PDB file of C-alpha atoms in Angstrom:
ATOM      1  CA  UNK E   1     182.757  45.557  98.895  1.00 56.00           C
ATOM      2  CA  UNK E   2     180.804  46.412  95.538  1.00 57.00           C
ATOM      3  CA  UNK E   3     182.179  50.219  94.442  1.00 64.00           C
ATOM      4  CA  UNK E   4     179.589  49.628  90.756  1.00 64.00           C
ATOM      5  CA  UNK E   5     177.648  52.493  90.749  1.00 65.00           C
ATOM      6  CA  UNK E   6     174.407  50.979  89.042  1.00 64.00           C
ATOM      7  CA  UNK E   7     173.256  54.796  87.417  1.00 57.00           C
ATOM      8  CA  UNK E   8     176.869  54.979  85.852  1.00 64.00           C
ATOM      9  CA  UNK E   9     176.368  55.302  81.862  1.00 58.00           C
ATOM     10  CA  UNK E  10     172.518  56.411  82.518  1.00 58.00           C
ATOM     11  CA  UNK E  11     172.047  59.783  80.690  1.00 56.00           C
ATOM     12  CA  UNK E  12     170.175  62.468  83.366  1.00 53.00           C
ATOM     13  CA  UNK E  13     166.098  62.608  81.465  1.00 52.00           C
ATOM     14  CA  UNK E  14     165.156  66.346  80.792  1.00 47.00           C
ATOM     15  CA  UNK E  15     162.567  67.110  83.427  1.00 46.00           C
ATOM     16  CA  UNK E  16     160.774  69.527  81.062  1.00 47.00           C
ATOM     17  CA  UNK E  17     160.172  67.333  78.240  1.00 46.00           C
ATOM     18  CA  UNK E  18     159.772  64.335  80.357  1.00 47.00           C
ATOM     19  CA  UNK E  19     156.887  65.443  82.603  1.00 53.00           C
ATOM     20  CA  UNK E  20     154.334  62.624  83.359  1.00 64.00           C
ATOM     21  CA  UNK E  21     150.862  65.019  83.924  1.00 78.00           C
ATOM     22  CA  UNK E  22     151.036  68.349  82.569  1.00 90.00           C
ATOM     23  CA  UNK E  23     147.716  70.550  84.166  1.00 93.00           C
ATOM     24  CA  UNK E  24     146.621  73.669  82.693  1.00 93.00           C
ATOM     25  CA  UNK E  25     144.609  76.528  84.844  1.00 93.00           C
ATOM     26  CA  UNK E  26     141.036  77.135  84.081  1.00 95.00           C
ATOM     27  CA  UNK E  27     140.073  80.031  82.435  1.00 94.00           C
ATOM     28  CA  UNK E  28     137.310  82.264  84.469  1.00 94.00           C
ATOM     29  CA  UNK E  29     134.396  81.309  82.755  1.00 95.00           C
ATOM     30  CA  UNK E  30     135.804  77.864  82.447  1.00 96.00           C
ATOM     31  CA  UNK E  31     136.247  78.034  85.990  1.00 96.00           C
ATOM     32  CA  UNK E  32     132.780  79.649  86.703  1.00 96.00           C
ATOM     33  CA  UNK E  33     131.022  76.262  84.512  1.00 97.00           C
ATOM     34  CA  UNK E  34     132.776  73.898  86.783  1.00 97.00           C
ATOM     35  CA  UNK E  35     131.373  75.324  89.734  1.00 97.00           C
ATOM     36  CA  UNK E  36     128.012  75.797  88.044  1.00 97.00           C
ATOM     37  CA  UNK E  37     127.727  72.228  87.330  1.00 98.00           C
ATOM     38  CA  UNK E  38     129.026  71.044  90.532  1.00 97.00           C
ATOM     39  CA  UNK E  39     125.976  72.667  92.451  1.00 96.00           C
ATOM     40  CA  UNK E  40     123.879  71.467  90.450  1.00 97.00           C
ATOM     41  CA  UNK E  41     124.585  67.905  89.014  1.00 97.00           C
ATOM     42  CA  UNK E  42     123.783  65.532  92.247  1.00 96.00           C
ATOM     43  CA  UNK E  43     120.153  67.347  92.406  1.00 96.00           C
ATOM     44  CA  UNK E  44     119.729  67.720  88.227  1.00 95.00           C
ATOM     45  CA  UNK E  45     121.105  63.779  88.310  1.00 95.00           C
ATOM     46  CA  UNK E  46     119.086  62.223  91.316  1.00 93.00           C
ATOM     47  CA  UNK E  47     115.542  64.080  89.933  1.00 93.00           C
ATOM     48  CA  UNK E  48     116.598  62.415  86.551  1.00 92.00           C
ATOM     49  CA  UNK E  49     116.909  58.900  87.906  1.00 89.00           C
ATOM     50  CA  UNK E  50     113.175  59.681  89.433  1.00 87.00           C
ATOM     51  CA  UNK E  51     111.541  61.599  86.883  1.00 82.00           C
ATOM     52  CA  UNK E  52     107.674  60.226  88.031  1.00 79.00           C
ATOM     53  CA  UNK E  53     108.042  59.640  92.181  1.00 83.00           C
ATOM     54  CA  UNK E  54     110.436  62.645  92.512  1.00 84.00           C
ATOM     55  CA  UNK E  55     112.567  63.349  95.796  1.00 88.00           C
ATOM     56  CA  UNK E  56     111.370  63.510  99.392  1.00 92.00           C
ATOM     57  CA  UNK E  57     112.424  67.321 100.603  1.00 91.00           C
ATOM     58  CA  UNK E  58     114.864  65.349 102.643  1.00 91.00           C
ATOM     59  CA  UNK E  59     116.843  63.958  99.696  1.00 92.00           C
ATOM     60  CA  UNK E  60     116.615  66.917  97.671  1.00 93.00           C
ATOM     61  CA  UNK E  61     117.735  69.010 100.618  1.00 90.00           C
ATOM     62  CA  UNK E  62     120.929  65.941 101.010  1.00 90.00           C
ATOM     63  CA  UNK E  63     121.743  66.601  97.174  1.00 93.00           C
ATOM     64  CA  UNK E  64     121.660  70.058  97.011  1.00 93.00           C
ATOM     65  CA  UNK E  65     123.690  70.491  99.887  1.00 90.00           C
ATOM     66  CA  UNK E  66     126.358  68.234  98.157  1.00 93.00           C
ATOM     67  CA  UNK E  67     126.438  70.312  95.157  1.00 95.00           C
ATOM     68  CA  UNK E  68     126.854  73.214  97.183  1.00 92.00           C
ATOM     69  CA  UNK E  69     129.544  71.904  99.610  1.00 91.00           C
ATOM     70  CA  UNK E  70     131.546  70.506  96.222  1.00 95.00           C
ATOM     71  CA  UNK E  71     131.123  73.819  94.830  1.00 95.00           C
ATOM     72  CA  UNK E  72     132.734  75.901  97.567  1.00 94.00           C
ATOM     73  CA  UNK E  73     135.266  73.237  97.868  1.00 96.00           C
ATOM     74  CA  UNK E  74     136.572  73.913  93.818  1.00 97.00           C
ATOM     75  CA  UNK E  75     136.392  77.515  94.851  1.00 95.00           C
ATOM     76  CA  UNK E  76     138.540  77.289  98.274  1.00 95.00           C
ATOM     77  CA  UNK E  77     140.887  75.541  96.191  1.00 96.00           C
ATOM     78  CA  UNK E  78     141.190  78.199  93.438  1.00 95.00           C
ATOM     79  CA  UNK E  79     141.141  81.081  96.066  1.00 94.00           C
ATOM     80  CA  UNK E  80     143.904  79.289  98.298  1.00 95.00           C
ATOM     81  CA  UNK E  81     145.748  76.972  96.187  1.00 95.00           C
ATOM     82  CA  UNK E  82     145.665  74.782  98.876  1.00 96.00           C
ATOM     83  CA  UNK E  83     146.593  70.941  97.597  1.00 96.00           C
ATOM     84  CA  UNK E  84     144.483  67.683  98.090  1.00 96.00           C
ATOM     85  CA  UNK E  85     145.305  66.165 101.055  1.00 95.00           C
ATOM     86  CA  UNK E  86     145.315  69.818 103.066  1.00 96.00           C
ATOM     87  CA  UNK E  87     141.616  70.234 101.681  1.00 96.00           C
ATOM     88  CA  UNK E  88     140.959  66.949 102.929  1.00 95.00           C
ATOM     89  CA  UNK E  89     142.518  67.613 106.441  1.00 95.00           C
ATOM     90  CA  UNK E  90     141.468  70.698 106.349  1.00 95.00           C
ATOM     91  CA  UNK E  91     139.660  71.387 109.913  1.00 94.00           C
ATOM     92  CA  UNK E  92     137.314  74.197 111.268  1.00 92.00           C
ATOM     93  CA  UNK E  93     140.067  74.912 113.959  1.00 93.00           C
ATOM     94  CA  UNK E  94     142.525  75.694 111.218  1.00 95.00           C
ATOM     95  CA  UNK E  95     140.647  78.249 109.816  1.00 92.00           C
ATOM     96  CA  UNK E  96     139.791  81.646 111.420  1.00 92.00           C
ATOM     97  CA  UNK E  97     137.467  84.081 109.603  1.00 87.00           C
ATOM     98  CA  UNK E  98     137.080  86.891 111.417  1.00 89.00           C
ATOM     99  CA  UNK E  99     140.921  87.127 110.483  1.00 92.00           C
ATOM    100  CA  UNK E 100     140.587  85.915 106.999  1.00 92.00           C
ATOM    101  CA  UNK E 101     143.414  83.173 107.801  1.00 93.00           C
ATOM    102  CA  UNK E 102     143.815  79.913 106.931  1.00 94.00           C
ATOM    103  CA  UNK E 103     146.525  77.393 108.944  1.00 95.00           C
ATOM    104  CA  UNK E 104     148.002  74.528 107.154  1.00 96.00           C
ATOM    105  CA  UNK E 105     149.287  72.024 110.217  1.00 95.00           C
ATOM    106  CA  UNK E 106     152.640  70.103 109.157  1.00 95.00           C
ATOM    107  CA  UNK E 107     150.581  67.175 109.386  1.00 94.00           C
ATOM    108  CA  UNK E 108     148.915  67.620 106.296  1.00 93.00           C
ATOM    109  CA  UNK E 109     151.236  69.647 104.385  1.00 93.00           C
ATOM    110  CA  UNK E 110     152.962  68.306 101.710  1.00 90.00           C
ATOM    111  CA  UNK E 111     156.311  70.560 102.935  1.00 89.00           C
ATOM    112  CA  UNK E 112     155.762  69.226 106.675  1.00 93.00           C
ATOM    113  CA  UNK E 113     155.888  72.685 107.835  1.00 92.00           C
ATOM    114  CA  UNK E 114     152.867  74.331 108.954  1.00 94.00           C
ATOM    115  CA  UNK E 115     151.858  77.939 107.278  1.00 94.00           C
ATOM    116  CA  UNK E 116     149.460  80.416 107.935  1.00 94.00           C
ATOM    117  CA  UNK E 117     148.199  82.006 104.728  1.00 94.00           C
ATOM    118  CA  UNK E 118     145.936  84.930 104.184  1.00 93.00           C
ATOM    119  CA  UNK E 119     141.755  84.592 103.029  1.00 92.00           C
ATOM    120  CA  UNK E 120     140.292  86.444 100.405  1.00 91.00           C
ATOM    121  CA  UNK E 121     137.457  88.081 102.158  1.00 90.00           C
ATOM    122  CA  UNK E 122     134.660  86.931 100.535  1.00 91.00           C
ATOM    123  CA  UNK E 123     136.342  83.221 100.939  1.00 91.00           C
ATOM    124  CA  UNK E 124     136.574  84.122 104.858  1.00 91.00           C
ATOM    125  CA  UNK E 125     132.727  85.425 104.679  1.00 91.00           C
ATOM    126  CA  UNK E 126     131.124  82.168 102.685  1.00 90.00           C
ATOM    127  CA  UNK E 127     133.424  79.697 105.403  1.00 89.00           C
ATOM    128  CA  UNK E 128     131.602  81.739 107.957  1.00 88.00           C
ATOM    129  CA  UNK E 129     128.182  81.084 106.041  1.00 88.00           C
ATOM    130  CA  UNK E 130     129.011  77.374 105.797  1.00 84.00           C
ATOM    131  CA  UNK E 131     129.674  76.953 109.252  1.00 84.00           C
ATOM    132  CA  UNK E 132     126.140  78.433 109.933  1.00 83.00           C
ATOM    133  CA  UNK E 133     124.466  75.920 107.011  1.00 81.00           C
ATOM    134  CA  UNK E 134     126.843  72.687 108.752  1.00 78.00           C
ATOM    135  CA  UNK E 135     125.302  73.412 112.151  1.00 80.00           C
ATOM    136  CA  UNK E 136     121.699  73.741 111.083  1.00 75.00           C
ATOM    137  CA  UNK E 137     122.166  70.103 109.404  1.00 72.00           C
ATOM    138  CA  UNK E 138     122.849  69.080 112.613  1.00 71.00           C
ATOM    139  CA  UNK E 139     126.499  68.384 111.925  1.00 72.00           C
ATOM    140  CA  UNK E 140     129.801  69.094 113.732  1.00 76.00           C
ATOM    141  CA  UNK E 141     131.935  72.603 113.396  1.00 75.00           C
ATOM    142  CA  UNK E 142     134.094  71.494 116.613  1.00 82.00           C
ATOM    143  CA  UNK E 143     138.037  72.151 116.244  1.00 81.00           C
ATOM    144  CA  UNK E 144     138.458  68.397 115.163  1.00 87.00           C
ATOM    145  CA  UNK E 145     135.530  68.274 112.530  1.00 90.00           C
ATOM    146  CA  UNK E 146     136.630  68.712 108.854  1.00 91.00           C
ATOM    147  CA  UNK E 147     135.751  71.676 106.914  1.00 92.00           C
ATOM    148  CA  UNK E 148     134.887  69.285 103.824  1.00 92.00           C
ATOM    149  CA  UNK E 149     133.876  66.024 105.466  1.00 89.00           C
ATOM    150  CA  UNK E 150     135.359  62.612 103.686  1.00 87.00           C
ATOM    151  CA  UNK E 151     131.275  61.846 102.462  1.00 85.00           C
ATOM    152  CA  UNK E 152     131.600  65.356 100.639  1.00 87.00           C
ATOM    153  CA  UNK E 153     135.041  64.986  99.607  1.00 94.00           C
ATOM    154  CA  UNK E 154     135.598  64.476  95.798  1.00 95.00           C
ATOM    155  CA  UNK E 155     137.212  61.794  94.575  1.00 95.00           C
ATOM    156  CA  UNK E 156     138.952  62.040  90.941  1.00 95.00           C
ATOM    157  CA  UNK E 157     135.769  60.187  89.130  1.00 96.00           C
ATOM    158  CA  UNK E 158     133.716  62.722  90.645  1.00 97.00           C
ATOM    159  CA  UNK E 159     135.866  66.171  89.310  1.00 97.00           C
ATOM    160  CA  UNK E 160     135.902  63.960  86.365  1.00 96.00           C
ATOM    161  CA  UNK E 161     131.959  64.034  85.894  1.00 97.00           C
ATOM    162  CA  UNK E 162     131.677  67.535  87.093  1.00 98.00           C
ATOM    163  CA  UNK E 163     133.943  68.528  84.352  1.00 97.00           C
ATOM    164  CA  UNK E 164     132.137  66.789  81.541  1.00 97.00           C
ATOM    165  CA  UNK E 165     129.083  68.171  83.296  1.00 97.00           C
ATOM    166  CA  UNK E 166     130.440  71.557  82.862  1.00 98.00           C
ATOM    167  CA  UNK E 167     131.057  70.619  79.284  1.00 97.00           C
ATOM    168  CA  UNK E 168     134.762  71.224  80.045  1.00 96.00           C
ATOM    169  CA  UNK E 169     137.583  68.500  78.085  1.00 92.00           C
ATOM    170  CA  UNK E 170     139.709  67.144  81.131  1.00 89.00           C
ATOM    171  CA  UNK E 171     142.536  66.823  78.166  1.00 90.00           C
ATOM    172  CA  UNK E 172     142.955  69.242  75.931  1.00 89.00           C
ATOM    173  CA  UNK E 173     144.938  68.923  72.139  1.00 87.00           C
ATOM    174  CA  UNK E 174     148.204  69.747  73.709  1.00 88.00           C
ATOM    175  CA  UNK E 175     147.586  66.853  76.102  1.00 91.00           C
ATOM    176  CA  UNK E 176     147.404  69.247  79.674  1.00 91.00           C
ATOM    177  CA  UNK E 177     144.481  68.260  81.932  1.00 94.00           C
ATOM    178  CA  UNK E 178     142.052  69.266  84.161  1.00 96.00           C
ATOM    179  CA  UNK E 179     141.774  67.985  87.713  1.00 96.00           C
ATOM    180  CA  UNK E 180     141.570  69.102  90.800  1.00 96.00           C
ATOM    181  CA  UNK E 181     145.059  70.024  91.185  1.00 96.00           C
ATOM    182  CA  UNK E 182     144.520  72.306  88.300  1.00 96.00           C
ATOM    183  CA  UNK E 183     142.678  74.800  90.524  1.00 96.00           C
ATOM    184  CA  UNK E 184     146.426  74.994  92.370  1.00 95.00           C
ATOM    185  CA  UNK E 185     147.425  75.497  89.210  1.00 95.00           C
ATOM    186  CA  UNK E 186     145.120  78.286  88.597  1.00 95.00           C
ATOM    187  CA  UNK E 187     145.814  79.901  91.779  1.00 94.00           C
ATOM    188  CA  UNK E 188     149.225  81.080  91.333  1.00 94.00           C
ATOM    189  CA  UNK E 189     148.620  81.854  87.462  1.00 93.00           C
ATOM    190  CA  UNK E 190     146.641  83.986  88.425  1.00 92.00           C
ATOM    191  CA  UNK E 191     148.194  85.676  91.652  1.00 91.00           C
ATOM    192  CA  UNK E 192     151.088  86.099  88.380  1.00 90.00           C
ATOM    193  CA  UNK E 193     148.583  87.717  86.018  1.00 88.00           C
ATOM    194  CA  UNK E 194     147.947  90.097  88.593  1.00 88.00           C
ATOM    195  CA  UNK E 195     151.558  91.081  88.213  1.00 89.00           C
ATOM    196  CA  UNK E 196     152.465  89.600  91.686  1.00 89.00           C
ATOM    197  CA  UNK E 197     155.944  89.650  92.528  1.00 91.00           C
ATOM    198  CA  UNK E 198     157.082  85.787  92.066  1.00 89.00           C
ATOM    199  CA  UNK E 199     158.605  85.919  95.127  1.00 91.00           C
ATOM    200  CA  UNK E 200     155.422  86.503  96.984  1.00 92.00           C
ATOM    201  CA  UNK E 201     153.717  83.796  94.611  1.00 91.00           C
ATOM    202  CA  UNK E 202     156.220  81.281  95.488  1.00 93.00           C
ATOM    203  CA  UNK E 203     155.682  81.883  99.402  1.00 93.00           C
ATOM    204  CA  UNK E 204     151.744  81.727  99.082  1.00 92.00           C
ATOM    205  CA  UNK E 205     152.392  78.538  96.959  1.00 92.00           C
ATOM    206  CA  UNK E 206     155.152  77.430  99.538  1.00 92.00           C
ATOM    207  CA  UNK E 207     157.320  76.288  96.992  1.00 93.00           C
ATOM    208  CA  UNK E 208     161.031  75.385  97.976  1.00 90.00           C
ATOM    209  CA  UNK E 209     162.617  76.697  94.339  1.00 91.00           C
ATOM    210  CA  UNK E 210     160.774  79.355  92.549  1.00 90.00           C
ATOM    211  CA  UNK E 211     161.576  77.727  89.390  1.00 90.00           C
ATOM    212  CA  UNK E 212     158.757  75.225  90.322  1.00 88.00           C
ATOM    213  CA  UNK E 213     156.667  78.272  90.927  1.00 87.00           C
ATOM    214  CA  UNK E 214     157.484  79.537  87.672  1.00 85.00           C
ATOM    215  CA  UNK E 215     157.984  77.149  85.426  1.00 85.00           C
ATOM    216  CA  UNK E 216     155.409  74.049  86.341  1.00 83.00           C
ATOM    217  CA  UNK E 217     152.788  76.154  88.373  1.00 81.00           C
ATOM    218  CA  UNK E 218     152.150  78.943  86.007  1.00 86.00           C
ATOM    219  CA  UNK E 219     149.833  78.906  83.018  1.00 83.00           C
ATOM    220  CA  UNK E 220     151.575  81.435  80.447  1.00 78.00           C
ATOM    221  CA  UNK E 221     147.934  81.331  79.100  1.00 78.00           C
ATOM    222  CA  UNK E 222     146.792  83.657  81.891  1.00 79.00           C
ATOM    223  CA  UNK E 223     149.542  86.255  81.605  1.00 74.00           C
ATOM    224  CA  UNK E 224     148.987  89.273  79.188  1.00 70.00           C
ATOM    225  CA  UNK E 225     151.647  88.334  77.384  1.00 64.00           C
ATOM    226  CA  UNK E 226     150.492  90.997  74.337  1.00 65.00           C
ATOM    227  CA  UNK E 227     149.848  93.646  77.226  1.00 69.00           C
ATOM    228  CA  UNK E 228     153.497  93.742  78.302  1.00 62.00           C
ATOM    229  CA  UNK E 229     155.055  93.644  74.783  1.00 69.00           C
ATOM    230  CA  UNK E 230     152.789  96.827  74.183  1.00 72.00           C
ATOM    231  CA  UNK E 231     153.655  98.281  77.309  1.00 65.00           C
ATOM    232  CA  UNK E 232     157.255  97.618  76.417  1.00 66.00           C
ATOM    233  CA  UNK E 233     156.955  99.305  73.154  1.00 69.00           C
ATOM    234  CA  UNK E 234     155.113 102.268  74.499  1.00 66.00           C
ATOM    235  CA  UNK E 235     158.614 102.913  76.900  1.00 57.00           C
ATOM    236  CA  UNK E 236     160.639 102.192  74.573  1.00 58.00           C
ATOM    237  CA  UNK E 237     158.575 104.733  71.967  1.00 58.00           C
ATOM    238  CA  UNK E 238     159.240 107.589  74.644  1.00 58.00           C
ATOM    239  CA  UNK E 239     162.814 106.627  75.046  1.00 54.00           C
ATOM    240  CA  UNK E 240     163.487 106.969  71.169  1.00 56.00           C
ATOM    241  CA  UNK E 241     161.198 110.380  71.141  1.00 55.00           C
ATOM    242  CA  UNK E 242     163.852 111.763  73.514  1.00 54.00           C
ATOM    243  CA  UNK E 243     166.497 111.328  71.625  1.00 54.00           C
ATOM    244  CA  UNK E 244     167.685 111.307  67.471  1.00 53.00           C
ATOM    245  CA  UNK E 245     166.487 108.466  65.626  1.00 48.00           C
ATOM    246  CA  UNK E 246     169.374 106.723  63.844  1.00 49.00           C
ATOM    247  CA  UNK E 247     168.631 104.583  60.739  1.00 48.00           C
ATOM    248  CA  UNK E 248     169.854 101.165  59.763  1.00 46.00           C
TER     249      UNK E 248
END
């Protein structure tokens, strides 16, 4: 019976310093380009490839309906924080807008543990819209039919394009990126910039440890980092008005 352990003598790596992909959140006009340029790209791209026959109403009515299914998708992801694969498996039965909910089954969750998490309103009204836009294509809003259908579904070239489209680096000097996961990213930075308590940012992100929360998920870009130290010194100017000043 071996009794080596194989790890004995390794030194433990320093997760913080040894991270492989470091995202960043998108700024809101950063975050307003991307979806700008996803709505209009496939159109802008396919009359570009045909600049003297042009596109049949059919096609142009195919492309701009990809752009505009792309470009609620980035947004549903910044406005939920939901992660790839739930987007993906993400059904019309899981989602309920006339109570601004949206249900993550176990079977797509990361966690395996299904959640219910609240809608922003206008998120709940535009699924509504889309369901209205799916069904006059002539396509499926059943329980079983996918809010973003696999066709529509960006893959990582694609977010890639739309970025540069957007004229947005997916790298930036400090090497963080831009992806798709990014817009989980920017979710809970900014449910923290709103001065969110973390606890309830770490249950809408359904992290396990809210040092994951804290410390990976949230872009210290976002947070008014000069606002507090003002509002800091502005207590702690009334606290010294109330009583003697003492010199060094």
């Amino acid at each position: 019976r071996h009794t080596h352990n194989p790890f004995e003598g390794l030194a433990m790596r320093n997760e913080a310093t040894d991270r492989r992909r470091v995202r960043r959140a998108f700024t809101d006009d950063e975050l307003d380009a991307l979806l700008d340029a996803a709505r209009r790209r496939p159109l802008e791209e396919g009359l570009r490839k045909r600049p003297r026959s042009g596109l049949s109403k059919q096609v142009e009515a195919k492309f701009r309906r990809v752009g505009e299914c792309r470009a609620f998708l980035y947004a549903f992801a910044a406005g939920t924080g939901l992660r790839r694969g739930e987007l993906a498996g993400l059904t019309w039965a899981d989602v309920d807008a006339e109570r601004a909910t949206v249900t993550v089954r176990a079977s797509v969750a990361k966690s395996k543990r299904m959640a219910e998490l609240p809608l922003r309103s206008d998120l709940a009204a535009t699924l509504a819209d889309q369901a209205t836009r799916v069904r006059a294509h002539g396509l499926g809003t059943g329980p079983r039919d996918r809010v973003f259908p696999g066709p529509l579904f960006p893959t990582h070239g694609t977010v890639a394009r739309d970025l540069a489209y957007a004229g947005l680096d997916g790298e930036d000097d400090q090497g963080r990126v831009l992806d798709l996961h990014s817009l989980r990213v920017t979710f809970i930075s900014r449910l923290s910039a709103a001065g969110v308590h973390p606890r309830t940012t770490q249950a809408l992100a359904r992290h396990a440890k809210i040092d994951l929360t804290m410390r990976v998920y949230t872009d210290l870009r976002l947070l008014d980092l000069r606002g507090a130290v003002d509002r800091a010194g502005r207590s702690l100017r009334r606290t010294a008005a109330s009583s003697e000043a003492t010199a060094c």
